[in-house]
Structures are given as structure tokens and as C-alpha cells.
Short mmCIF file of C-alpha atoms in Angstrom, two decimals:
data_model
loop_
_atom_site.label_atom_id
_atom_site.label_comp_id
_atom_site.label_asym_id
_atom_site.label_seq_id
_atom_site.Cartn_x
_atom_site.Cartn_y
_atom_site.Cartn_z
CA MET T 1 140.50 75.62 115.73
CA HIS T 2 140.47 79.23 114.54
CA LYS T 3 142.31 82.28 115.67
CA GLY T 4 140.41 84.48 118.11
CA SER T 5 139.19 87.89 117.00
CA ALA T 6 141.34 90.92 117.66
CA ALA T 7 138.29 92.90 118.75
CA SER T 8 138.57 94.63 122.11
CA ALA T 9 136.77 93.32 125.17
CA PRO T 10 134.15 96.13 125.33
CA LYS T 11 133.36 95.63 121.65
CA LYS T 12 133.01 91.90 122.17
CA PHE T 13 130.75 92.50 125.14
CA LEU T 14 128.59 94.87 123.09
CA VAL T 15 128.26 92.28 120.33
CA HIS T 16 127.37 89.52 122.80
CA LEU T 17 124.87 91.82 124.50
CA THR T 18 123.23 92.75 121.17
CA MET T 19 123.06 89.12 120.10
CA ALA T 20 121.61 88.15 123.47
CA ILE T 21 118.92 90.84 123.24
CA ILE T 22 118.04 89.79 119.68
CA PHE T 23 117.94 86.17 120.82
CA ILE T 24 115.55 87.01 123.68
CA LEU T 25 113.28 89.00 121.34
CA LEU T 26 113.23 86.23 118.74
CA PHE T 27 112.66 83.60 121.41
CA ALA T 28 109.75 85.61 122.84
CA PHE T 29 108.22 86.12 119.39
CA SER T 30 108.61 82.44 118.49
CA SER T 31 107.05 81.41 121.80
CA TRP T 32 104.14 83.76 121.15
CA LEU T 33 103.65 82.25 117.68
CA LEU T 34 103.65 78.73 119.13
CA TRP T 35 101.20 79.81 121.83
CA LEU T 36 98.95 81.37 119.17
CA THR T 37 99.03 78.21 117.09
CA TYR T 38 98.69 75.53 119.74
CA PHE T 39 97.57 76.95 123.08
CA ARG T 40 95.51 80.16 122.82
CA ASP T 41 92.35 78.46 121.60
CA ALA T 42 92.66 75.66 124.14
CA SER T 43 92.35 78.04 127.08
CA GLN T 44 89.33 79.97 125.81
CA SER T 45 85.61 79.32 125.89
CA GLU T 46 83.57 78.69 122.75
CA GLU T 47 81.96 82.10 123.19
CA ALA T 48 85.31 83.88 123.38
CA LEU T 49 86.56 82.03 120.31
CA ALA T 50 83.47 82.97 118.32
CA LYS T 51 83.83 86.60 119.41
CA ARG T 52 87.46 86.69 118.37
CA ALA T 53 86.64 85.06 115.04
CA VAL T 54 84.12 87.80 114.30
CA SER T 55 86.56 90.49 115.46
CA ARG T 56 89.36 89.11 113.29
CA GLN T 57 87.04 88.77 110.33
CA GLU T 58 86.12 92.42 110.73
CA MET T 59 89.79 93.36 110.62
CA VAL T 60 90.65 91.35 107.54
CA TYR T 61 87.60 91.20 105.33
CA GLU T 62 83.90 91.36 105.66
CA PRO T 63 81.86 90.09 102.73
CA PHE T 64 78.71 92.14 102.54
CA HIS T 65 76.45 89.10 102.52
CA GLY T 66 78.23 87.65 105.54
CA ALA T 67 76.40 89.95 107.94
CA GLY T 68 72.96 88.71 107.04
CA ASP T 69 71.47 87.83 110.39
CA SER T 70 70.07 91.29 110.98
CA VAL T 71 68.39 91.03 107.60
CA LEU T 72 66.82 87.67 108.44
CA GLU T 73 65.77 88.69 111.93
CA GLY T 74 64.68 92.22 111.02
CA GLY T 75 66.31 95.47 111.96
CA LYS T 76 63.74 96.21 114.68
CA SER T 77 63.97 99.93 113.93
CA GLN T 78 61.64 102.07 116.00
CA SER T 79 61.75 105.05 113.67
CA TRP T 80 58.32 106.57 113.27
CA CYS T 81 59.25 107.55 109.71
CA LEU T 82 58.68 103.91 108.78
CA LYS T 83 54.99 104.22 109.66
CA CYS T 84 54.56 105.93 106.31
CA HIS T 85 57.71 105.07 104.39
CA LYS T 86 57.79 101.40 105.40
CA ASP T 87 60.82 99.05 105.49
CA TYR T 88 62.19 99.88 102.07
CA SER T 89 61.95 103.62 102.40
CA HIS T 90 64.74 104.37 99.94
CA SER T 91 63.39 103.39 96.58
CA LYS T 92 64.28 106.14 94.14
CA SER T 93 67.75 105.03 93.17
CA LYS T 94 67.86 101.37 92.21
CA GLU T 95 71.64 101.41 92.30
CA VAL T 96 72.13 102.40 95.93
CA ARG T 97 68.78 101.84 97.60
CA GLY T 98 69.89 98.47 99.01
CA ILE T 99 72.84 100.07 100.77
CA LEU T 100 70.74 102.95 102.09
CA ASN T 101 67.94 100.67 103.33
CA ALA T 102 70.51 98.47 105.06
CA HIS T 103 71.70 101.54 106.99
CA SER T 104 68.19 102.11 108.30
CA PHE T 105 68.57 98.86 110.28
CA PHE T 106 70.85 100.58 112.76
CA MET T 107 70.53 104.33 112.23
CA ALA T 108 67.80 106.83 112.90
CA CYS T 109 66.68 108.38 109.61
CA GLU T 110 67.60 111.80 110.99
CA VAL T 111 71.31 110.92 110.98
CA CYS T 112 71.35 111.46 107.22
CA HIS T 113 68.21 113.48 106.71
CA ILE T 114 69.01 116.33 109.09
CA VAL T 115 72.20 117.93 107.85
CA PRO T 116 74.12 120.07 110.36
CA LYS T 117 74.30 123.73 109.37
CA GLU T 118 77.62 125.36 108.50
CA GLY T 119 79.82 125.26 111.61
CA GLU T 120 77.30 123.18 113.54
CA ARG T 121 78.27 119.75 114.82
CA PHE T 122 75.78 117.20 116.09
CA GLU T 123 76.61 114.55 118.61
CA TYR T 124 75.84 110.98 117.60
CA LYS T 125 75.25 108.19 120.10
CA TRP T 126 74.17 104.59 120.11
CA LEU T 127 70.92 104.28 122.06
CA GLY T 128 69.79 100.86 123.27
CA ARG T 129 66.70 99.68 121.43
CA SER T 130 64.84 98.55 124.51
CA SER T 131 66.38 100.85 127.14
CA ASN T 132 66.63 104.04 125.03
CA LEU T 133 69.78 104.78 127.06
CA PRO T 134 73.25 105.49 125.63
CA MET T 135 75.13 102.25 125.05
CA THR T 136 78.62 101.84 126.52
CA GLU T 137 79.87 99.07 124.22
CA LEU T 138 78.88 97.31 121.03
CA LYS T 139 77.95 93.72 121.63
CA GLY T 140 76.49 91.19 119.26
CA LYS T 141 76.77 90.61 115.56
CA PRO T 142 77.85 93.30 113.11
CA GLY T 143 74.76 95.06 111.84
CA ASP T 144 72.73 94.30 114.95
CA TYR T 145 74.19 95.65 118.13
CA GLY T 146 70.80 96.05 119.80
CA GLY T 147 70.53 99.77 119.27
CA SER T 148 70.46 102.65 116.82
CA ILE T 149 72.68 105.63 116.13
CA VAL T 150 70.77 108.77 117.02
CA PRO T 151 71.75 112.42 116.40
CA PHE T 152 71.65 115.03 119.18
CA ARG T 153 71.70 118.82 118.78
CA ALA T 154 72.84 121.14 121.58
CA GLU T 155 69.89 123.43 122.40
CA LYS T 156 69.84 125.77 125.40
CA GLY T 157 72.42 123.73 127.21
CA PHE T 158 70.65 120.44 126.57
CA ALA T 159 71.29 117.73 124.02
CA LYS T 160 68.05 117.35 122.07
CA ARG T 161 67.28 114.07 120.35
CA LEU T 162 66.61 114.83 116.72
CA ASP T 163 64.70 111.65 116.04
CA GLU T 164 61.89 112.69 118.35
CA ASN T 165 59.14 115.03 117.20
CA ALA T 166 56.23 115.23 119.66
CA PRO T 167 53.91 117.42 117.50
CA ALA T 168 54.43 115.12 114.57
CA ASN T 169 53.61 112.11 116.70
CA LEU T 170 50.30 113.65 117.71
CA LEU T 171 49.52 114.28 114.06
CA LEU T 172 50.46 110.72 113.27
CA ASP T 173 47.97 109.50 115.84
CA GLU T 174 45.36 111.59 114.07
CA ALA T 175 46.41 110.08 110.79
CA VAL T 176 46.05 106.59 112.18
CA THR T 177 42.58 107.41 113.40
CA ALA T 178 41.71 108.80 109.99
CA ASN T 179 43.08 105.68 108.29
CA LEU T 180 45.47 107.86 106.34
CA LEU T 181 48.59 105.78 106.74
CA PRO T 182 49.41 103.03 104.26
CA ASP T 183 48.68 99.47 105.32
CA GLU T 184 51.18 96.60 105.12
CA SER T 185 50.64 96.29 101.38
CA GLY T 186 51.48 99.97 100.95
CA LYS T 187 47.91 101.03 100.01
CA LYS T 188 46.71 104.23 101.57
CA GLY T 189 43.32 104.57 103.12
CA SER T 190 40.71 106.49 101.23
CA THR T 191 38.08 107.45 103.79
CA GLY T 192 37.35 110.98 104.92
CA ASP T 193 38.51 114.42 103.91
CA LEU T 194 42.19 113.92 104.41
CA GLN T 195 43.98 116.53 102.30
CA ALA T 196 44.24 119.08 105.12
CA LEU T 197 45.58 116.51 107.56
CA ARG T 198 48.00 115.21 104.97
CA ASP T 199 49.34 118.72 104.31
CA ARG T 200 49.79 119.40 108.01
CA LEU T 201 51.54 116.08 108.44
CA ASN T 202 53.93 116.74 105.58
CA THR T 203 54.77 120.20 106.85
CA GLU T 204 55.20 119.30 110.49
CA ILE T 205 57.08 116.04 110.07
CA HIS T 206 59.43 117.19 107.37
CA LYS T 207 60.12 120.72 108.56
CA ASP T 208 63.51 119.89 110.12
CA LEU T 209 64.60 117.59 107.31
CA SER T 210 67.11 118.74 104.74
CA SER T 211 66.17 118.77 101.10
CA LYS T 212 69.47 117.07 100.24
CA PRO T 213 70.45 114.36 102.73
CA VAL T 214 73.98 113.56 103.77
CA PHE T 215 75.81 111.54 101.13
CA CYS T 216 77.92 108.50 102.03
CA ASP T 217 81.28 110.27 101.69
CA LYS T 218 80.41 112.75 104.44
CA CYS T 219 80.81 109.95 106.99
CA HIS T 220 82.97 107.30 105.36
CA LYS T 221 86.20 109.30 105.38
CA GLU T 222 88.81 110.42 107.86
CA ASN T 223 87.45 113.05 110.26
CA GLY T 224 84.02 112.70 108.69
CA MET T 225 80.66 113.64 110.14
CA LEU T 226 80.60 110.52 112.31
CA ASP T 227 83.48 109.78 114.67
CA PHE T 228 83.41 105.99 114.49
CA ALA T 229 85.84 105.58 117.36
CA GLN T 230 83.58 107.72 119.58
CA LEU T 231 80.66 105.61 118.35
CA LEU T 232 82.18 102.67 120.25
CA TYR T 233 83.63 100.87 117.24
CA SER T 234 86.97 99.13 117.77
CA PRO T 235 89.97 100.93 116.22
CA GLU T 236 90.13 98.32 113.45
CA ARG T 237 86.41 98.55 112.71
CA ALA T 238 86.54 102.35 112.81
CA GLN T 239 89.45 102.31 110.40
CA ARG T 240 87.57 99.98 108.10
CA LEU T 241 84.51 102.21 108.13
CA GLU T 242 86.69 105.18 107.20
CA PHE T 243 89.11 103.58 104.78
CA GLY T 244 87.68 100.14 103.98
CA ASP T 245 86.62 98.86 100.60
CA GLY T 246 83.14 100.31 100.85
CA ALA T 247 84.51 103.69 101.83
CA THR T 248 87.03 103.55 98.99
CA ILE T 249 84.29 102.83 96.48
CA ILE T 250 82.32 105.78 97.79
CA LYS T 251 85.34 108.06 97.43
CA GLN T 252 86.07 106.94 93.90
CA TYR T 253 82.60 106.68 92.44
CA LYS T 254 79.77 109.12 92.72
CA GLU T 255 77.90 107.11 90.14
CA PHE T 256 77.33 103.39 90.42
CA TYR T 257 77.52 101.38 87.24
CA LEU T 258 75.80 98.03 87.58
CA PRO T 259 75.74 95.29 84.95
CA SER T 260 72.54 95.14 82.92
CA LEU T 261 72.15 91.38 83.27
CA HIS T 262 68.53 90.80 82.47
CA ASP T 263 67.67 93.96 80.56
CA ALA T 264 70.37 93.20 78.01
CA ARG T 265 69.00 89.70 77.48
CA ARG T 266 65.44 90.96 77.14
CA ASN T 267 66.47 93.56 74.57
CA GLN T 268 68.10 90.95 72.34
CA MET H 1 134.13 89.52 115.31
CA SER H 2 133.97 86.57 113.00
CA ARG H 3 136.56 83.97 113.84
CA HIS H 4 137.78 84.02 110.27
CA GLY H 5 140.49 86.61 109.72
CA LYS H 6 140.07 89.33 107.12
CA SER H 7 143.41 88.56 105.50
CA GLU H 8 142.33 85.00 104.82
CA LYS H 9 141.63 83.86 101.28
CA SER H 10 137.97 84.16 100.40
CA PHE H 11 135.58 82.80 97.79
CA VAL H 12 132.49 84.26 96.18
CA ARG H 13 129.44 82.81 97.88
CA LEU H 14 126.77 85.26 96.69
CA THR H 15 126.85 87.48 93.59
CA LYS H 16 125.74 91.11 93.77
CA SER H 17 122.38 90.21 92.20
CA GLU H 18 121.84 87.44 94.75
CA ARG H 19 122.70 89.80 97.61
CA VAL H 20 120.26 92.44 96.35
CA GLN H 21 117.54 89.79 96.01
CA HIS H 22 118.31 88.63 99.55
CA VAL H 23 118.13 92.15 101.01
CA ILE H 24 114.77 92.85 99.36
CA MET H 25 113.50 89.47 100.54
CA PHE H 26 114.85 90.04 104.07
CA VAL H 27 113.38 93.55 104.48
CA SER H 28 110.02 92.65 102.90
CA THR H 29 109.62 89.43 104.88
CA THR H 30 110.43 91.19 108.14
CA LEU H 31 107.81 93.85 107.39
CA LEU H 32 105.29 91.20 106.34
CA ILE H 33 105.78 89.23 109.55
CA ILE H 34 105.44 92.32 111.75
CA THR H 35 102.47 93.86 109.96
CA GLY H 36 100.78 90.49 109.41
CA PHE H 37 100.95 89.20 112.95
CA MET H 38 99.74 92.58 114.27
CA LEU H 39 96.30 91.26 113.29
CA MET H 40 96.71 88.40 115.72
CA GLY H 41 97.35 90.68 118.67
CA GLU H 42 95.03 90.67 121.64
CA LYS H 43 92.33 93.34 121.51
CA SER H 44 93.38 94.62 124.93
CA ALA H 45 96.92 95.18 123.60
CA ILE H 46 95.59 97.00 120.53
CA ASP H 47 93.39 99.17 122.75
CA LEU H 48 96.55 100.35 124.54
CA LEU H 49 97.48 102.16 121.34
CA GLY H 50 94.51 104.46 121.93
CA ALA H 51 93.70 106.97 119.22
CA ALA H 52 96.99 106.23 117.44
CA GLY H 53 95.77 102.68 116.84
CA LYS H 54 93.57 103.84 113.98
CA SER H 55 96.47 105.37 112.05
CA ILE H 56 98.83 102.53 112.94
CA PHE H 57 96.41 99.93 111.60
CA TYR H 58 95.72 102.04 108.52
CA TRP H 59 99.44 102.12 107.70
CA ARG H 60 99.79 98.46 108.71
CA GLY H 61 97.61 97.43 105.77
CA ILE H 62 99.43 99.67 103.31
CA VAL H 63 102.92 98.58 104.44
CA HIS H 64 101.86 94.92 104.31
CA ARG H 65 100.68 95.29 100.72
CA ILE H 66 103.79 97.20 99.61
CA ALA H 67 106.05 94.57 101.19
CA ALA H 68 103.94 91.83 99.59
CA ALA H 69 104.33 93.44 96.18
CA ALA H 70 108.11 93.72 96.70
CA VAL H 71 108.52 90.11 97.77
CA THR H 72 106.36 88.94 94.86
CA ALA H 73 108.47 90.96 92.44
CA VAL H 74 111.71 89.53 93.81
CA CYS H 75 110.31 86.00 93.60
CA PHE H 76 109.44 86.43 89.95
CA TYR H 77 112.81 88.04 89.30
CA HIS H 78 114.49 85.07 90.97
CA LEU H 79 112.63 82.69 88.64
CA TYR H 80 113.91 84.75 85.71
CA TYR H 81 117.39 84.75 87.27
CA VAL H 82 117.62 80.97 87.63
CA MET H 83 116.20 80.39 84.17
CA PHE H 84 118.12 82.88 82.07
CA LYS H 85 121.24 84.12 83.88
CA ALA H 86 124.43 82.06 83.90
CA ASP H 87 124.99 82.53 87.65
CA GLY H 88 121.36 81.73 88.30
CA LYS H 89 121.43 78.56 86.23
CA SER H 90 124.52 77.40 88.09
CA TRP H 91 122.86 78.25 91.40
CA PHE H 92 119.75 76.26 90.57
CA ARG H 93 121.69 73.31 89.16
CA ASP H 94 123.74 73.04 92.35
CA MET H 95 120.62 73.51 94.45
CA LEU H 96 118.71 70.60 92.92
CA PRO H 97 118.24 67.74 95.39
CA LYS H 98 120.40 64.67 94.81
CA SER H 99 120.38 61.20 96.35
CA ARG H 100 123.65 62.12 98.03
CA ASP H 101 121.74 64.65 100.18
CA LEU H 102 120.00 61.78 101.96
CA VAL H 103 123.37 60.19 102.70
CA ASP H 104 124.71 63.56 103.91
CA ALA H 105 121.71 64.02 106.19
CA TYR H 106 122.09 60.54 107.66
CA GLN H 107 125.84 60.92 108.17
CA ASN H 108 125.47 64.38 109.72
CA VAL H 109 122.86 63.14 112.20
CA MET H 110 125.13 60.23 113.10
CA TYR H 111 128.02 62.68 113.58
CA MET H 112 125.94 64.94 115.83
CA LEU H 113 124.82 61.92 117.88
CA GLY H 114 128.47 60.97 118.35
CA LEU H 115 128.09 57.79 116.33
CA ARG H 116 130.42 58.95 113.55
CA LYS H 117 133.86 60.49 113.89
CA GLU H 118 133.87 62.86 110.92
CA ARG H 119 131.33 65.27 109.47
CA PRO H 120 130.16 64.40 105.95
CA ARG H 121 131.90 66.31 103.18
CA LEU H 122 129.33 68.75 101.79
CA ASP H 123 129.03 70.44 98.42
CA ARG H 124 128.14 74.03 97.48
CA PHE H 125 124.69 73.77 99.06
CA THR H 126 124.06 71.49 102.01
CA TYR H 127 120.93 69.36 102.30
CA LEU H 128 119.57 71.81 104.88
CA GLU H 129 120.13 74.80 102.59
CA LYS H 130 118.37 72.97 99.76
CA LEU H 131 115.46 72.15 102.03
CA GLU H 132 115.23 75.76 103.14
CA TYR H 133 115.49 77.08 99.57
CA PHE H 134 112.72 74.90 98.16
CA SER H 135 110.58 75.52 101.23
CA VAL H 136 110.63 79.18 100.23
CA TYR H 137 109.24 78.22 96.78
CA PHE H 138 106.42 76.29 98.43
CA GLY H 139 105.75 78.96 101.04
CA MET H 140 105.81 81.82 98.57
CA PHE H 141 103.36 80.02 96.28
CA ILE H 142 100.95 79.64 99.22
CA VAL H 143 101.22 83.15 100.69
CA ILE H 144 101.29 84.98 97.36
CA SER H 145 98.28 83.14 95.95
CA THR H 146 96.20 83.36 99.14
CA GLY H 147 97.33 86.92 99.80
CA THR H 148 96.25 87.93 96.31
CA MET H 149 92.85 86.34 96.97
CA MET H 150 92.42 88.33 100.17
CA TRP H 151 93.60 91.50 98.46
CA THR H 152 90.91 90.98 95.80
CA GLN H 153 88.33 89.73 98.25
CA SER H 154 85.32 91.12 96.44
CA TYR H 155 85.86 88.62 93.62
CA TRP H 156 85.83 85.50 95.82
CA PRO H 157 83.14 83.56 97.69
CA LYS H 158 83.43 83.64 101.46
CA PHE H 159 84.31 79.94 101.71
CA TYR H 160 87.38 80.36 99.49
CA LEU H 161 88.42 83.44 101.47
CA ASP H 162 88.14 81.48 104.72
CA VAL H 163 90.36 78.75 103.28
CA ALA H 164 92.81 81.34 101.92
CA ASP H 165 92.91 83.07 105.31
CA ALA H 166 93.68 79.82 107.13
CA LEU H 167 96.38 78.84 104.64
CA HIS H 168 97.93 82.32 104.66
CA LEU H 169 98.14 82.40 108.44
CA GLY H 170 99.38 78.82 108.72
CA GLU H 171 102.10 79.23 106.12
CA ALA H 172 103.14 82.61 107.57
CA THR H 173 103.50 81.04 111.02
CA LEU H 174 105.49 78.13 109.61
CA ALA H 175 107.73 80.45 107.59
CA ALA H 176 108.36 82.83 110.50
CA LEU H 177 109.34 79.97 112.80
CA ALA H 178 111.49 78.36 110.10
CA ILE H 179 113.32 81.64 109.52
CA ILE H 180 113.91 82.24 113.22
CA VAL H 181 114.77 78.70 114.29
CA GLY H 182 116.50 77.53 111.11
CA HIS H 183 117.87 80.40 109.06
CA ILE H 184 118.79 82.88 111.79
CA PHE H 185 120.51 80.15 113.78
CA ALA H 186 122.45 79.01 110.72
CA VAL H 187 123.67 82.46 109.69
CA HIS H 188 123.98 84.21 113.07
CA TYR H 189 124.12 81.89 116.08
CA HIS H 190 125.93 78.87 114.63
CA PRO H 191 129.37 78.73 116.29
CA HIS H 192 131.11 78.75 112.90
CA VAL H 193 129.66 82.12 111.87
CA TYR H 194 128.67 83.90 115.12
CA PRO H 195 127.76 86.77 115.28
CA MET H 196 127.00 86.80 111.58
CA ASN H 197 127.85 85.20 108.28
CA ARG H 198 128.87 88.27 106.28
CA ALA H 199 128.19 86.63 102.92
CA PHE H 200 124.88 88.49 102.63
CA ILE H 201 126.82 91.78 102.84
CA ASP H 202 130.09 91.23 100.96
CA GLY H 203 129.18 88.00 99.18
CA LYS H 204 132.31 86.23 100.39
CA ILE H 205 133.01 83.06 102.34
CA SER H 206 136.33 82.44 104.05
CA GLU H 207 138.60 79.55 103.10
CA THR H 208 138.27 78.11 106.61
CA LEU H 209 134.49 78.08 106.46
CA MET H 210 134.62 76.67 102.94
CA LYS H 211 136.70 73.76 104.19
CA GLU H 212 134.42 73.19 107.17
CA GLU H 213 131.03 73.57 105.54
CA HIS H 214 131.54 72.98 101.82
CA SER H 215 134.67 70.88 101.50
CA LEU H 216 133.58 69.18 98.28
CA TRP H 217 132.88 72.51 96.64
CA TYR H 218 136.18 73.88 97.94
CA GLU H 219 138.13 71.00 96.44
CA ARG H 220 136.33 71.37 93.13
CA ILE H 221 137.17 75.07 92.92
CA ILE H 222 140.81 74.47 93.83
CA ALA H 223 141.05 71.75 91.22
CA GLU H 224 139.47 74.03 88.59
CA ASP H 225 141.79 76.90 89.55
CA ARG H 226 144.82 74.67 89.26
CA SER H 227 143.77 73.66 85.77
CA LYS H 228 143.53 77.35 84.73
CA PRO H 229 146.25 79.97 84.33
CA ALA H 230 146.83 82.08 87.50
CA ASN H 231 144.12 84.71 87.99
CA GLY H 232 143.36 87.15 90.82
CA ALA H 233 144.23 87.00 94.47
CA GLU H 234 140.78 85.85 95.46
CA GLY H 235 139.33 82.43 94.99
CA GLY H 236 137.08 81.44 92.10
CA ARG H 237 133.32 81.43 91.86
CA GLY H 238 133.05 77.67 91.77
CA ASN H 239 131.45 76.31 88.68
CA ALA H 240 129.61 79.53 87.82
#
């Protein structure tokens, strides 16, 4: 019907070869898309599907209120700081206390409240809540992986857990005996001469703590204080913790401006 | 390599503006498909990237958003083009579906089944091209609106984001398959144009291909040219 091309045989072969390779690549990609759409879910268990759904959701978006199970079930933190400071230990700043308290669900207080000295670098590990052993993978729902992030400092060739303080624990036992600690309603006991014990407690327990804790942007950035990939997070999750929306907000705003919903109405 | 000789008379199929719009659309859509479907990869495959995976996925998100912005811009420009530019108005007018398209489709199917001796005589845009063109309108409306929702996720309830996510993925899958199976076959692997229809590069269509694929349009241009004084060596633009 039409005249043949004047192109040489090697050139023709090269064109046919290129078109064949492109065809194979496109065919493979199309087949993969069809498999994704119609067949991948059919060959997987309900559990695997649920796991992938969570994983994909982590990669794309993660509404803050979506990860609420750990809130409903309780963080199960074993930090002894909470004996005095209780569940909502961060209460000074109304604007950010919710975010800080949420972190205490899965982090030892010392992660933020013991700041490494200049040139010093702590090691951070997930320890299983029940086993107290380093975890090898993160299982479960975001926000409740069954463990806590704990800081370690290298001391005399050993890695020392910084969330353990034996002398302070002994003093705490004394404090319990003396009814010094606050009860569930937050009221402190009033029996006995307690000032001396209270002073010793404050000194001993807080001696390693930094006056200014680590701020959010020390961790939620590239090459920050926490290596999220080393902390067993998936590459996507690690990336999100470094560069995600929350991290971006932290980078851009040192001050949080919240709407004055009710105050404004009351003042009218 | 095209079977249509270079010395053959040619006609303008795509204007410069249309070719630029096509290139932006082609590059952006390719990037969107690659960076979008990376999210659907198996975790084990992503883990193979090792430490580089973090940077790759960081740039994935940025490239996806830049490509999305480019494709959105070209879509809006195309709306402006078909509404206010003479070439664009002509394009859109000829692209509008007509009852004849149904007849063309029926006759073409009969021809391909061997139940009709001759192919139907087609105009400037065939029924398949019209279908493909308006599918892009539909698809772009879906992916741009749902993509914008996911980009501004903090303003939307989770339920709406879940719906947007499902629609975005579904439309992206449909569009990718339509491009590969329909468009790439039509402009690269169809025997009439193999290995490529060069119209997206030089904007021209050969006289032979005009007669084969758009005989009605061809006859209209020839008739218009005959009614005008002699002009250049190349064929006319049709009714633009």
C-alpha cells in the first residue's frame, strides 16, 4: 500500500528492538496494574490486607485522630516519673501539651529530658514493654507498638539505660511509705515531716535532667537526634517523621497560634 | 521509519501550542504515573532500596506534586485555549460528539469483523479520539480534585480522604491503562504509524494517512483549498 522506508537494515532492527523492549515494559507494567486492581487482594489474608492498609495510610496521610486506639487503651508507660507527674505530665503550655503528652505513650521521659552534651550521642532503642528487651521490629498499630523508646549512654564500655535510676527508686519507695506521692486525684499526702525527703527526692531524681528539654525540631528533621530508620521505622514512616506535615509545622513555627473559640465568645 | 515518505504532501495536524500542551501533559503524566504507583509497591521491594529509599521517597512526593501542578496548569490553559483561541475553538467544535460517531463506530466494528468491505470515512477526529479526549476531561477532574484534597489533608475529615484516595487510585489506574492500551497503540504500534506518529513533534500528518484515517477532513480541506487562490506548498489547516 505504501512505499517501504529507505532506512538501512541495522537501523530498522534497532527501531524494532527498541519498540519491542518498550512494548515488553509497558505490557509488564499494565499486567502489574491489573494484578494490583483485581488479583493482589484476592490472594492475601484479611490480616495481611489490614496491615497493608495501615502501611499505605502511613505513606499517604495519617490524620492525627486516626491513631486513637493507644489513647483509648492507655499508653501503658512504665516510667517512674509518672508516679509523681501522672498521665498528663506536660501541663505548662496549653498549646503543645497534648502533643507532648501523646509522646509519653511510647517514649521514656529521658529521651527529651536528658539532653546529650556537646559532641555526645546517645543510642536510642525500642524496648519491649513486657520483656524489657530490644525490639527487632515494630508490630501493631501506630502509636502502640508494645514498647517504648529508651535512651542509652555509653559509660565505661557499657550502654547505660538512662531511664533507670536505682537511688531515686529507693527514695520513691520511702516517699510511698511516707504518703508523700500524690494520689489518683493529684492531691499530695500531708502526714509527717516530709520537707527533707521531698528535697532529697527532687535533687536525686532530677539531677541528670536538663533544665531545657529537647525541642521537637531536634528530632523531626533530617539527621536529627533520633535516627528513625535505625529505630525500626519503615523508610516511608521514617521519611514522614522527618519531613511529614507535623515535622514541617515544627520547622516553620516555634510558636503555635490556636483559635480563641470560646474565650472570644465569653469576652463579647 | 514511517511508511509515509518525507517528500509527500503534509497537512497541519497539531499547532505549536497544541504540541507544547501535549509535551507538558505527556511528561507530567509519565512522572505522575511513576511516582504515584511507587506507593503501591510491595514493602519488600521498597526495602531493597535500603538507606536510599528514604531520599527516593522524599523526592517522590515532591516530584509528584510538581508534576501535578504542571498538569493542572496545562489543563486550565487548555480550557482557555478552546474557549478563546481561534485554533482552540475549531479544535473543540470538531471534537464535539455527533450522532455520526455512533454510525462510524458501528461501521468500523463491522469492517474489523469482516462484515463490511470498506472502512467508514472519518472526519478530523475519529470517534475513538473524541472518546479519549473527553475521557481526559473526566479523569483530570477526578484526579485533580481528589489530589488537591489529599494535598490539603489537614482540612478534610478522614472519611472524605478515604473516598478521595480510592477515587484517585482508581482513576489513575484507569487512565494509565487507557494511555498504554489505547493511546500508545494508536500513535506508536498501529500499523499505519509504526514506530511513531510524528505529529506530536512536527505537527504534521501525511497525505496518505489523511486519506486513510481522516478522508472526510481531507476532502473538505482540498475543497476549501480549491476555492481559494494558490497558497503555499503545504496543505491547509482544515477549517481552522
